[in-house]
Short mmCIF file of N, CA, C and O in Angstrom, two decimals:
data_model
loop_
_atom_site.label_atom_id
_atom_site.label_comp_id
_atom_site.label_asym_id
_atom_site.label_seq_id
_atom_site.Cartn_x
_atom_site.Cartn_y
_atom_site.Cartn_z
N UNK A 1 -12.31 -6.07 34.80
CA UNK A 1 -12.35 -5.82 33.37
C UNK A 1 -12.78 -4.38 33.12
O UNK A 1 -13.72 -3.89 33.73
N UNK A 2 -12.10 -3.72 32.22
CA UNK A 2 -12.39 -2.32 31.94
C UNK A 2 -13.64 -2.20 31.09
O UNK A 2 -13.87 -2.98 30.16
N UNK A 3 -14.43 -1.19 31.39
CA UNK A 3 -15.60 -0.89 30.59
C UNK A 3 -15.21 -0.06 29.38
O UNK A 3 -14.10 0.46 29.29
N UNK A 4 -16.13 0.07 28.44
CA UNK A 4 -15.88 0.82 27.21
C UNK A 4 -15.51 2.27 27.53
O UNK A 4 -14.59 2.83 26.94
N UNK A 5 -16.20 2.87 28.50
CA UNK A 5 -15.90 4.28 28.84
C UNK A 5 -14.49 4.43 29.38
O UNK A 5 -13.81 5.43 29.10
N UNK A 6 -14.03 3.46 30.16
CA UNK A 6 -12.66 3.52 30.68
C UNK A 6 -11.64 3.38 29.56
O UNK A 6 -10.62 4.06 29.54
N UNK A 7 -11.92 2.49 28.61
CA UNK A 7 -11.01 2.28 27.48
C UNK A 7 -10.93 3.55 26.64
O UNK A 7 -9.86 3.96 26.22
N UNK A 8 -12.09 4.19 26.40
CA UNK A 8 -12.12 5.40 25.58
C UNK A 8 -11.43 6.58 26.25
O UNK A 8 -11.00 7.50 25.59
N UNK A 9 -11.33 6.54 27.58
CA UNK A 9 -10.62 7.60 28.29
C UNK A 9 -9.11 7.43 28.20
O UNK A 9 -8.37 8.37 28.44
N UNK A 10 -8.67 6.25 27.87
CA UNK A 10 -7.25 5.95 27.75
C UNK A 10 -6.67 6.76 26.59
O UNK A 10 -7.17 6.71 25.47
N UNK A 11 -5.60 7.50 26.86
CA UNK A 11 -5.00 8.37 25.84
C UNK A 11 -4.55 7.59 24.61
O UNK A 11 -4.75 8.03 23.49
N UNK A 12 -3.96 6.42 24.81
CA UNK A 12 -3.49 5.63 23.67
C UNK A 12 -4.66 5.15 22.82
O UNK A 12 -4.59 5.16 21.59
N UNK A 13 -5.77 4.79 23.46
CA UNK A 13 -6.97 4.38 22.71
C UNK A 13 -7.53 5.56 21.93
O UNK A 13 -7.96 5.41 20.78
N UNK A 14 -7.50 6.74 22.52
CA UNK A 14 -7.98 7.93 21.82
C UNK A 14 -7.07 8.24 20.63
O UNK A 14 -7.55 8.59 19.55
N UNK A 15 -5.77 8.10 20.84
CA UNK A 15 -4.83 8.33 19.74
C UNK A 15 -5.07 7.34 18.61
O UNK A 15 -5.05 7.70 17.43
N UNK A 16 -5.31 6.08 18.96
CA UNK A 16 -5.55 5.06 17.93
C UNK A 16 -6.83 5.37 17.16
O UNK A 16 -6.87 5.23 15.93
N UNK A 17 -7.86 5.83 17.84
CA UNK A 17 -9.11 6.21 17.17
C UNK A 17 -8.85 7.37 16.21
O UNK A 17 -9.28 7.34 15.05
N UNK A 18 -8.12 8.38 16.67
CA UNK A 18 -7.80 9.51 15.80
C UNK A 18 -6.91 9.06 14.64
O UNK A 18 -7.07 9.52 13.50
N UNK A 19 -5.99 8.12 14.90
CA UNK A 19 -5.12 7.56 13.87
C UNK A 19 -5.96 6.91 12.77
O UNK A 19 -5.70 7.10 11.57
N UNK A 20 -6.97 6.15 13.15
CA UNK A 20 -7.84 5.50 12.17
C UNK A 20 -8.64 6.53 11.37
O UNK A 20 -8.81 6.38 10.15
N UNK A 21 -9.13 7.56 12.03
CA UNK A 21 -9.86 8.62 11.35
C UNK A 21 -8.96 9.30 10.31
O UNK A 21 -9.35 9.51 9.16
N UNK A 22 -7.74 9.62 10.71
CA UNK A 22 -6.78 10.24 9.80
C UNK A 22 -6.48 9.31 8.62
O UNK A 22 -6.39 9.76 7.48
N UNK A 23 -6.35 8.03 8.89
CA UNK A 23 -6.09 7.06 7.81
C UNK A 23 -7.20 7.04 6.78
O UNK A 23 -6.94 7.01 5.57
N UNK A 24 -8.44 7.10 7.23
CA UNK A 24 -9.58 7.12 6.31
C UNK A 24 -9.57 8.42 5.50
O UNK A 24 -9.78 8.40 4.28
N UNK A 25 -9.32 9.53 6.15
CA UNK A 25 -9.28 10.82 5.45
C UNK A 25 -8.13 10.83 4.43
O UNK A 25 -8.31 11.26 3.28
N UNK A 26 -6.96 10.33 4.83
CA UNK A 26 -5.82 10.28 3.92
C UNK A 26 -6.11 9.40 2.71
O UNK A 26 -5.75 9.75 1.58
N UNK A 27 -6.76 8.28 2.93
CA UNK A 27 -7.13 7.41 1.80
C UNK A 27 -8.10 8.14 0.87
O UNK A 27 -8.00 8.03 -0.37
N UNK A 28 -9.03 8.89 1.45
CA UNK A 28 -9.97 9.66 0.65
C UNK A 28 -9.27 10.74 -0.17
O UNK A 28 -9.59 10.95 -1.35
N UNK A 29 -8.29 11.42 0.43
CA UNK A 29 -7.52 12.43 -0.29
C UNK A 29 -6.76 11.79 -1.44
O UNK A 29 -6.74 12.31 -2.56
N UNK A 30 -6.13 10.66 -1.15
CA UNK A 30 -5.38 9.93 -2.19
C UNK A 30 -6.28 9.62 -3.38
O UNK A 30 -5.95 9.92 -4.53
N UNK A 31 -7.44 9.06 -3.10
CA UNK A 31 -8.35 8.69 -4.18
C UNK A 31 -8.88 9.92 -4.90
O UNK A 31 -9.00 9.94 -6.13
N UNK A 32 -9.22 10.98 -4.17
CA UNK A 32 -9.75 12.19 -4.77
C UNK A 32 -8.76 12.81 -5.75
O UNK A 32 -9.13 13.17 -6.87
N UNK A 33 -7.50 12.91 -5.35
CA UNK A 33 -6.48 13.46 -6.24
C UNK A 33 -6.33 12.58 -7.47
O UNK A 33 -6.29 13.06 -8.61
N UNK A 34 -6.26 11.28 -7.26
CA UNK A 34 -6.16 10.33 -8.37
C UNK A 34 -7.35 10.49 -9.32
O UNK A 34 -7.18 10.60 -10.54
N UNK A 35 -8.54 10.53 -8.77
CA UNK A 35 -9.77 10.65 -9.55
C UNK A 35 -9.79 11.96 -10.34
O UNK A 35 -10.08 11.97 -11.55
N UNK A 36 -9.48 13.06 -9.66
CA UNK A 36 -9.50 14.36 -10.34
C UNK A 36 -8.48 14.43 -11.46
O UNK A 36 -8.76 14.99 -12.53
N UNK A 37 -7.31 13.85 -11.26
CA UNK A 37 -6.30 13.83 -12.32
C UNK A 37 -6.79 13.03 -13.52
O UNK A 37 -6.45 13.36 -14.66
N UNK A 38 -7.57 12.02 -13.27
CA UNK A 38 -8.12 11.23 -14.38
C UNK A 38 -9.22 11.99 -15.10
O UNK A 38 -9.38 11.88 -16.31
N UNK A 39 -10.01 12.77 -14.38
CA UNK A 39 -11.15 13.47 -14.95
C UNK A 39 -10.75 14.77 -15.65
O UNK A 39 -11.36 15.15 -16.64
N UNK A 40 -9.74 15.45 -15.13
CA UNK A 40 -9.35 16.76 -15.68
C UNK A 40 -8.74 16.60 -17.06
O UNK A 40 -9.03 17.37 -17.97
N UNK A 41 -7.91 15.64 -17.25
CA UNK A 41 -7.24 15.43 -18.53
C UNK A 41 -8.12 14.53 -19.39
O UNK A 41 -8.50 13.43 -18.96
N UNK A 42 -8.42 15.00 -20.59
CA UNK A 42 -9.36 14.28 -21.46
C UNK A 42 -8.95 12.83 -21.72
O UNK A 42 -9.78 11.94 -21.69
N UNK A 43 -7.69 12.60 -21.95
CA UNK A 43 -7.23 11.24 -22.20
C UNK A 43 -6.81 10.53 -20.93
O UNK A 43 -6.40 9.38 -20.94
N UNK A 44 -6.92 11.23 -19.81
CA UNK A 44 -6.47 10.65 -18.55
C UNK A 44 -4.97 10.81 -18.40
O UNK A 44 -4.25 11.04 -19.37
N UNK A 45 -4.52 10.76 -17.22
CA UNK A 45 -3.09 10.83 -16.91
C UNK A 45 -2.64 9.39 -16.72
O UNK A 45 -3.42 8.54 -16.30
N UNK A 46 -1.38 9.12 -17.01
CA UNK A 46 -0.88 7.78 -16.74
C UNK A 46 -1.31 7.38 -15.35
O UNK A 46 -1.18 8.14 -14.39
N UNK A 47 -1.81 6.18 -15.24
CA UNK A 47 -2.33 5.72 -13.95
C UNK A 47 -1.28 5.80 -12.85
O UNK A 47 -1.58 6.22 -11.74
N UNK A 48 -0.06 5.42 -13.18
CA UNK A 48 1.00 5.44 -12.16
C UNK A 48 1.32 6.85 -11.71
O UNK A 48 1.59 7.09 -10.53
N UNK A 49 1.28 7.80 -12.63
CA UNK A 49 1.55 9.20 -12.28
C UNK A 49 0.44 9.72 -11.38
O UNK A 49 0.70 10.31 -10.33
N UNK A 50 -0.80 9.50 -11.77
CA UNK A 50 -1.94 9.97 -10.98
C UNK A 50 -1.93 9.31 -9.60
O UNK A 50 -2.17 9.97 -8.58
N UNK A 51 -1.64 8.03 -9.56
CA UNK A 51 -1.62 7.31 -8.29
C UNK A 51 -0.51 7.84 -7.39
O UNK A 51 -0.71 8.06 -6.20
N UNK A 52 0.66 8.08 -7.98
CA UNK A 52 1.81 8.57 -7.21
C UNK A 52 1.57 9.99 -6.69
O UNK A 52 1.86 10.28 -5.53
N UNK A 53 1.05 10.87 -7.53
CA UNK A 53 0.75 12.24 -7.10
C UNK A 53 -0.27 12.20 -5.96
O UNK A 53 -0.12 12.88 -4.94
N UNK A 54 -1.30 11.38 -6.11
CA UNK A 54 -2.30 11.23 -5.05
C UNK A 54 -1.68 10.72 -3.77
O UNK A 54 -2.00 11.20 -2.68
N UNK A 55 -0.77 9.77 -3.90
CA UNK A 55 -0.11 9.22 -2.72
C UNK A 55 0.73 10.28 -2.02
O UNK A 55 0.70 10.40 -0.79
N UNK A 56 1.46 11.07 -2.78
CA UNK A 56 2.33 12.09 -2.20
C UNK A 56 1.50 13.17 -1.51
O UNK A 56 1.80 13.57 -0.38
N UNK A 57 0.44 13.66 -2.18
CA UNK A 57 -0.43 14.66 -1.57
C UNK A 57 -1.04 14.10 -0.28
O UNK A 57 -1.07 14.76 0.77
N UNK A 58 -1.49 12.87 -0.35
CA UNK A 58 -2.09 12.21 0.82
C UNK A 58 -1.07 12.05 1.94
O UNK A 58 -1.39 12.27 3.11
N UNK A 59 0.14 11.69 1.60
CA UNK A 59 1.19 11.49 2.60
C UNK A 59 1.50 12.80 3.34
O UNK A 59 1.63 12.80 4.56
N UNK A 60 1.59 13.90 2.60
CA UNK A 60 1.85 15.20 3.22
C UNK A 60 0.70 15.58 4.14
O UNK A 60 0.90 15.98 5.29
N UNK A 61 -0.53 15.45 3.65
CA UNK A 61 -1.70 15.74 4.48
C UNK A 61 -1.73 14.83 5.71
O UNK A 61 -2.02 15.28 6.83
N UNK A 62 -1.43 13.57 5.49
CA UNK A 62 -1.42 12.58 6.57
C UNK A 62 -0.41 12.98 7.65
O UNK A 62 -0.70 12.88 8.84
N UNK A 63 0.76 13.45 7.23
CA UNK A 63 1.77 13.85 8.21
C UNK A 63 1.24 14.97 9.10
O UNK A 63 1.35 14.90 10.33
N UNK A 64 0.66 15.99 8.51
CA UNK A 64 0.18 17.11 9.31
C UNK A 64 -1.02 16.72 10.17
O UNK A 64 -1.11 17.13 11.34
N UNK A 65 -1.93 15.92 9.63
CA UNK A 65 -3.06 15.47 10.44
C UNK A 65 -2.59 14.57 11.59
O UNK A 65 -3.09 14.67 12.71
N UNK A 66 -1.63 13.70 11.30
CA UNK A 66 -1.09 12.82 12.34
C UNK A 66 -0.39 13.63 13.43
O UNK A 66 -0.57 13.37 14.62
N UNK A 67 0.37 14.62 13.00
CA UNK A 67 1.10 15.44 13.96
C UNK A 67 0.15 16.26 14.84
O UNK A 67 0.21 16.19 16.06
N UNK A 68 -0.75 17.01 14.19
CA UNK A 68 -1.60 17.93 14.95
C UNK A 68 -2.82 17.27 15.58
O UNK A 68 -3.19 17.61 16.70
N UNK A 69 -3.44 16.33 14.89
CA UNK A 69 -4.69 15.75 15.37
C UNK A 69 -4.48 14.46 16.15
O UNK A 69 -4.94 14.33 17.28
N UNK A 70 -3.76 13.52 15.56
CA UNK A 70 -3.60 12.22 16.21
C UNK A 70 -2.77 12.32 17.49
O UNK A 70 -3.19 11.87 18.55
N UNK A 71 -1.58 12.90 17.37
CA UNK A 71 -0.66 12.93 18.51
C UNK A 71 -0.57 14.30 19.18
O UNK A 71 0.18 14.45 20.14
N UNK A 72 -1.30 15.28 18.63
CA UNK A 72 -1.34 16.63 19.22
C UNK A 72 0.05 17.13 19.56
O UNK A 72 0.37 17.45 20.69
N UNK A 73 0.86 17.17 18.52
CA UNK A 73 2.26 17.49 18.67
C UNK A 73 2.63 18.66 17.76
O UNK A 73 1.75 19.26 17.13
N UNK A 74 3.91 18.95 17.68
CA UNK A 74 4.42 20.01 16.80
C UNK A 74 5.26 19.38 15.70
O UNK A 74 5.87 18.32 15.89
N UNK A 75 5.30 20.05 14.57
CA UNK A 75 6.08 19.59 13.43
C UNK A 75 7.57 19.75 13.75
O UNK A 75 7.99 20.75 14.31
N UNK A 76 8.34 18.74 13.37
CA UNK A 76 9.80 18.82 13.48
C UNK A 76 10.40 17.94 12.40
O UNK A 76 9.73 17.05 11.86
N UNK A 77 11.64 18.19 12.10
CA UNK A 77 12.34 17.38 11.11
C UNK A 77 12.43 15.92 11.56
O UNK A 77 12.23 15.00 10.76
N UNK A 78 12.68 15.72 12.84
CA UNK A 78 12.77 14.35 13.37
C UNK A 78 11.45 13.60 13.22
O UNK A 78 11.44 12.42 12.86
N UNK A 79 10.35 14.28 13.48
CA UNK A 79 9.04 13.64 13.34
C UNK A 79 8.73 13.36 11.87
O UNK A 79 8.17 12.32 11.52
N UNK A 80 9.09 14.30 11.01
CA UNK A 80 8.86 14.09 9.58
C UNK A 80 9.68 12.90 9.08
O UNK A 80 9.18 12.06 8.32
N UNK A 81 10.91 12.80 9.55
CA UNK A 81 11.76 11.66 9.16
C UNK A 81 11.19 10.36 9.70
O UNK A 81 11.08 9.37 8.96
N UNK A 82 10.84 10.35 10.98
CA UNK A 82 10.24 9.16 11.57
C UNK A 82 8.95 8.75 10.88
O UNK A 82 8.69 7.57 10.66
N UNK A 83 8.14 9.74 10.53
CA UNK A 83 6.90 9.48 9.81
C UNK A 83 7.19 8.83 8.46
O UNK A 83 6.57 7.84 8.09
N UNK A 84 8.16 9.39 7.74
CA UNK A 84 8.54 8.82 6.44
C UNK A 84 9.05 7.40 6.56
O UNK A 84 8.65 6.51 5.79
N UNK A 85 9.91 7.17 7.53
CA UNK A 85 10.45 5.82 7.76
C UNK A 85 9.33 4.85 8.12
O UNK A 85 9.27 3.73 7.61
N UNK A 86 8.40 5.30 8.97
CA UNK A 86 7.29 4.41 9.36
C UNK A 86 6.45 4.03 8.14
O UNK A 86 5.96 2.90 8.06
N UNK A 87 6.30 4.95 7.21
CA UNK A 87 5.50 4.63 6.03
C UNK A 87 6.23 3.74 5.04
O UNK A 87 5.60 2.95 4.34
N UNK A 88 7.54 3.84 5.00
CA UNK A 88 8.31 2.90 4.18
C UNK A 88 8.18 1.49 4.78
O UNK A 88 7.94 0.51 4.05
N UNK A 89 8.31 1.41 6.10
CA UNK A 89 8.14 0.12 6.78
C UNK A 89 6.73 -0.41 6.56
O UNK A 89 6.52 -1.58 6.25
N UNK A 90 5.75 0.47 6.70
CA UNK A 90 4.35 0.08 6.54
C UNK A 90 4.08 -0.44 5.13
O UNK A 90 3.45 -1.49 4.95
N UNK A 91 4.57 0.27 4.12
CA UNK A 91 4.37 -0.16 2.74
C UNK A 91 5.04 -1.52 2.50
O UNK A 91 4.44 -2.42 1.90
N UNK A 92 6.26 -1.67 3.00
CA UNK A 92 6.98 -2.95 2.84
C UNK A 92 6.21 -4.08 3.53
O UNK A 92 6.07 -5.17 2.97
N UNK A 93 5.72 -3.80 4.73
CA UNK A 93 4.93 -4.79 5.46
C UNK A 93 3.69 -5.20 4.66
O UNK A 93 3.35 -6.39 4.57
N UNK A 94 3.02 -4.22 4.05
CA UNK A 94 1.85 -4.51 3.22
C UNK A 94 2.20 -5.46 2.08
O UNK A 94 1.50 -6.45 1.85
N UNK A 95 3.26 -5.14 1.37
CA UNK A 95 3.64 -5.95 0.20
C UNK A 95 4.06 -7.36 0.64
O UNK A 95 3.61 -8.35 0.07
N UNK A 96 4.91 -7.45 1.64
CA UNK A 96 5.42 -8.75 2.10
C UNK A 96 4.27 -9.62 2.63
O UNK A 96 4.12 -10.79 2.24
N UNK A 97 3.45 -9.06 3.51
CA UNK A 97 2.35 -9.85 4.09
C UNK A 97 1.32 -10.24 3.04
O UNK A 97 0.82 -11.37 3.05
N UNK A 98 1.01 -9.32 2.16
CA UNK A 98 0.04 -9.63 1.11
C UNK A 98 0.50 -10.81 0.27
O UNK A 98 -0.25 -11.76 0.04
N UNK A 99 1.75 -10.76 -0.16
CA UNK A 99 2.30 -11.86 -0.96
C UNK A 99 2.38 -13.15 -0.15
O UNK A 99 2.10 -14.23 -0.67
N UNK A 100 2.76 -13.04 1.11
CA UNK A 100 2.84 -14.21 1.97
C UNK A 100 1.47 -14.87 2.13
O UNK A 100 1.33 -16.08 1.95
N UNK A 101 0.47 -14.08 2.47
CA UNK A 101 -0.87 -14.64 2.66
C UNK A 101 -1.40 -15.30 1.38
O UNK A 101 -1.96 -16.38 1.42
N UNK A 102 -1.18 -14.65 0.26
CA UNK A 102 -1.66 -15.22 -1.01
C UNK A 102 -0.89 -16.50 -1.33
O UNK A 102 -1.48 -17.48 -1.78
N UNK A 103 0.41 -16.51 -1.05
CA UNK A 103 1.23 -17.70 -1.30
C UNK A 103 0.77 -18.90 -0.48
O UNK A 103 0.78 -20.03 -0.96
N UNK A 104 0.33 -18.66 0.76
CA UNK A 104 -0.10 -19.77 1.61
C UNK A 104 -1.58 -20.13 1.39
O UNK A 104 -2.11 -20.98 2.10
N UNK A 105 -2.21 -19.48 0.42
CA UNK A 105 -3.56 -19.89 0.04
C UNK A 105 -4.71 -19.01 0.49
O UNK A 105 -5.87 -19.34 0.27
N UNK A 106 -4.40 -17.88 1.11
CA UNK A 106 -5.48 -16.96 1.49
C UNK A 106 -6.00 -16.31 0.21
O UNK A 106 -5.22 -15.90 -0.65
N UNK A 107 -7.31 -16.22 0.08
CA UNK A 107 -7.92 -15.63 -1.11
C UNK A 107 -7.45 -14.19 -1.28
O UNK A 107 -7.32 -13.45 -0.30
N UNK A 108 -7.22 -13.77 -2.53
CA UNK A 108 -6.67 -12.44 -2.81
C UNK A 108 -7.58 -11.30 -2.35
O UNK A 108 -7.12 -10.17 -2.19
N UNK A 109 -8.85 -11.56 -2.14
CA UNK A 109 -9.75 -10.52 -1.65
C UNK A 109 -9.80 -10.48 -0.12
O UNK A 109 -10.24 -9.49 0.46
N UNK A 110 -9.33 -11.53 0.51
CA UNK A 110 -9.29 -11.59 1.98
C UNK A 110 -7.92 -11.15 2.50
O UNK A 110 -7.82 -10.55 3.58
N UNK A 111 -6.87 -11.41 1.75
CA UNK A 111 -5.51 -11.10 2.17
C UNK A 111 -5.34 -9.64 2.62
O UNK A 111 -4.74 -9.40 3.68
N UNK A 112 -5.85 -8.66 1.88
CA UNK A 112 -5.67 -7.28 2.33
C UNK A 112 -6.28 -6.98 3.71
O UNK A 112 -5.75 -6.17 4.47
N UNK A 113 -7.36 -7.64 4.03
CA UNK A 113 -7.99 -7.44 5.34
C UNK A 113 -7.06 -7.95 6.43
O UNK A 113 -6.86 -7.28 7.45
N UNK A 114 -6.47 -9.12 6.22
CA UNK A 114 -5.52 -9.67 7.19
C UNK A 114 -4.28 -8.78 7.31
O UNK A 114 -3.77 -8.57 8.40
N UNK A 115 -3.84 -8.26 6.17
CA UNK A 115 -2.68 -7.35 6.17
C UNK A 115 -2.99 -6.13 7.03
O UNK A 115 -2.17 -5.73 7.86
N UNK A 116 -4.15 -5.53 6.83
CA UNK A 116 -4.52 -4.35 7.60
C UNK A 116 -4.59 -4.64 9.10
O UNK A 116 -4.22 -3.80 9.92
N UNK A 117 -5.04 -5.83 9.44
CA UNK A 117 -5.16 -6.20 10.85
C UNK A 117 -3.78 -6.23 11.54
O UNK A 117 -3.68 -6.05 12.74
N UNK A 118 -2.75 -6.44 10.76
CA UNK A 118 -1.38 -6.46 11.30
C UNK A 118 -0.69 -5.11 11.08
O UNK A 118 -0.06 -4.56 11.98
N UNK A 119 -0.83 -4.55 9.88
CA UNK A 119 -0.09 -3.35 9.53
C UNK A 119 -0.57 -2.09 10.24
O UNK A 119 0.25 -1.25 10.62
N UNK A 120 -1.87 -1.94 10.43
CA UNK A 120 -2.38 -0.72 11.07
C UNK A 120 -1.87 -0.59 12.51
O UNK A 120 -1.30 0.44 12.87
N UNK A 121 -2.05 -1.62 13.36
CA UNK A 121 -1.50 -1.48 14.72
C UNK A 121 0.03 -1.35 14.74
O UNK A 121 0.58 -0.64 15.59
N UNK A 122 0.70 -2.01 13.80
CA UNK A 122 2.16 -1.91 13.74
C UNK A 122 2.58 -0.48 13.40
O UNK A 122 3.46 0.09 14.06
N UNK A 123 1.94 0.11 12.40
CA UNK A 123 2.27 1.48 12.01
C UNK A 123 1.94 2.46 13.14
O UNK A 123 2.71 3.38 13.42
N UNK A 124 0.81 2.24 13.82
CA UNK A 124 0.46 3.09 14.95
C UNK A 124 1.52 3.01 16.04
O UNK A 124 1.93 4.03 16.60
N UNK A 125 1.99 1.81 16.33
CA UNK A 125 3.01 1.62 17.37
C UNK A 125 4.30 2.34 17.00
O UNK A 125 4.90 3.02 17.84
N UNK A 126 4.72 2.21 15.76
CA UNK A 126 5.94 2.89 15.31
C UNK A 126 5.76 4.40 15.46
O UNK A 126 6.62 5.10 16.00
N UNK A 127 4.63 4.92 14.97
CA UNK A 127 4.38 6.36 15.05
C UNK A 127 4.24 6.83 16.49
O UNK A 127 4.65 7.95 16.82
N UNK A 128 3.70 5.99 17.34
CA UNK A 128 3.58 6.35 18.75
C UNK A 128 4.97 6.64 19.33
O UNK A 128 5.16 7.60 20.07
N UNK A 129 5.95 5.81 18.98
CA UNK A 129 7.31 6.02 19.46
C UNK A 129 7.95 7.27 18.82
O UNK A 129 8.67 8.00 19.48
N UNK A 130 7.63 7.50 17.54
CA UNK A 130 8.17 8.70 16.86
C UNK A 130 7.67 9.96 17.55
O UNK A 130 8.43 10.90 17.79
N UNK A 131 6.39 9.99 17.87
CA UNK A 131 5.80 11.19 18.44
C UNK A 131 5.96 11.29 19.96
O UNK A 131 5.75 12.35 20.53
N UNK A 132 6.30 10.20 20.60
CA UNK A 132 6.51 10.21 22.04
C UNK A 132 7.84 10.85 22.41
O UNK A 132 7.99 11.43 23.47
N UNK A 133 8.82 10.74 21.51
CA UNK A 133 10.13 11.32 21.76
C UNK A 133 10.01 12.83 21.91
O UNK A 133 9.29 13.48 21.17
N UNK A 134 10.76 13.38 22.83
CA UNK A 134 10.76 14.84 23.04
C UNK A 134 11.85 15.48 22.23
O UNK A 134 12.89 14.98 22.03
#
């Protein structure tokens, strides 16, 4: 059985750890942009507009952090395309699984946790293949 130090030396485990760090930072950027857009405008910005702008800014930052930090790679059109496709798949997976779990009786506050348990490793696996290609 592998010890914790052996697991942490594994490149894929290190990538997954960096992937999770990037995900937390990207979520923070998304919320920060959303929050600032609500605070800057006296009446607030339409929630959907603020949310979407935050998501787009976060997605761009996420791409560069994922490329340079998570997978220690270089930017390319193929990687940007693969990244975009992985996030469309990831978003779809979130929506489908969330609705599925709620439909079968999982509490609406627990369902997102179960979704993340499936979607995060799935998205990492997809991105691993995107960035592994030469």
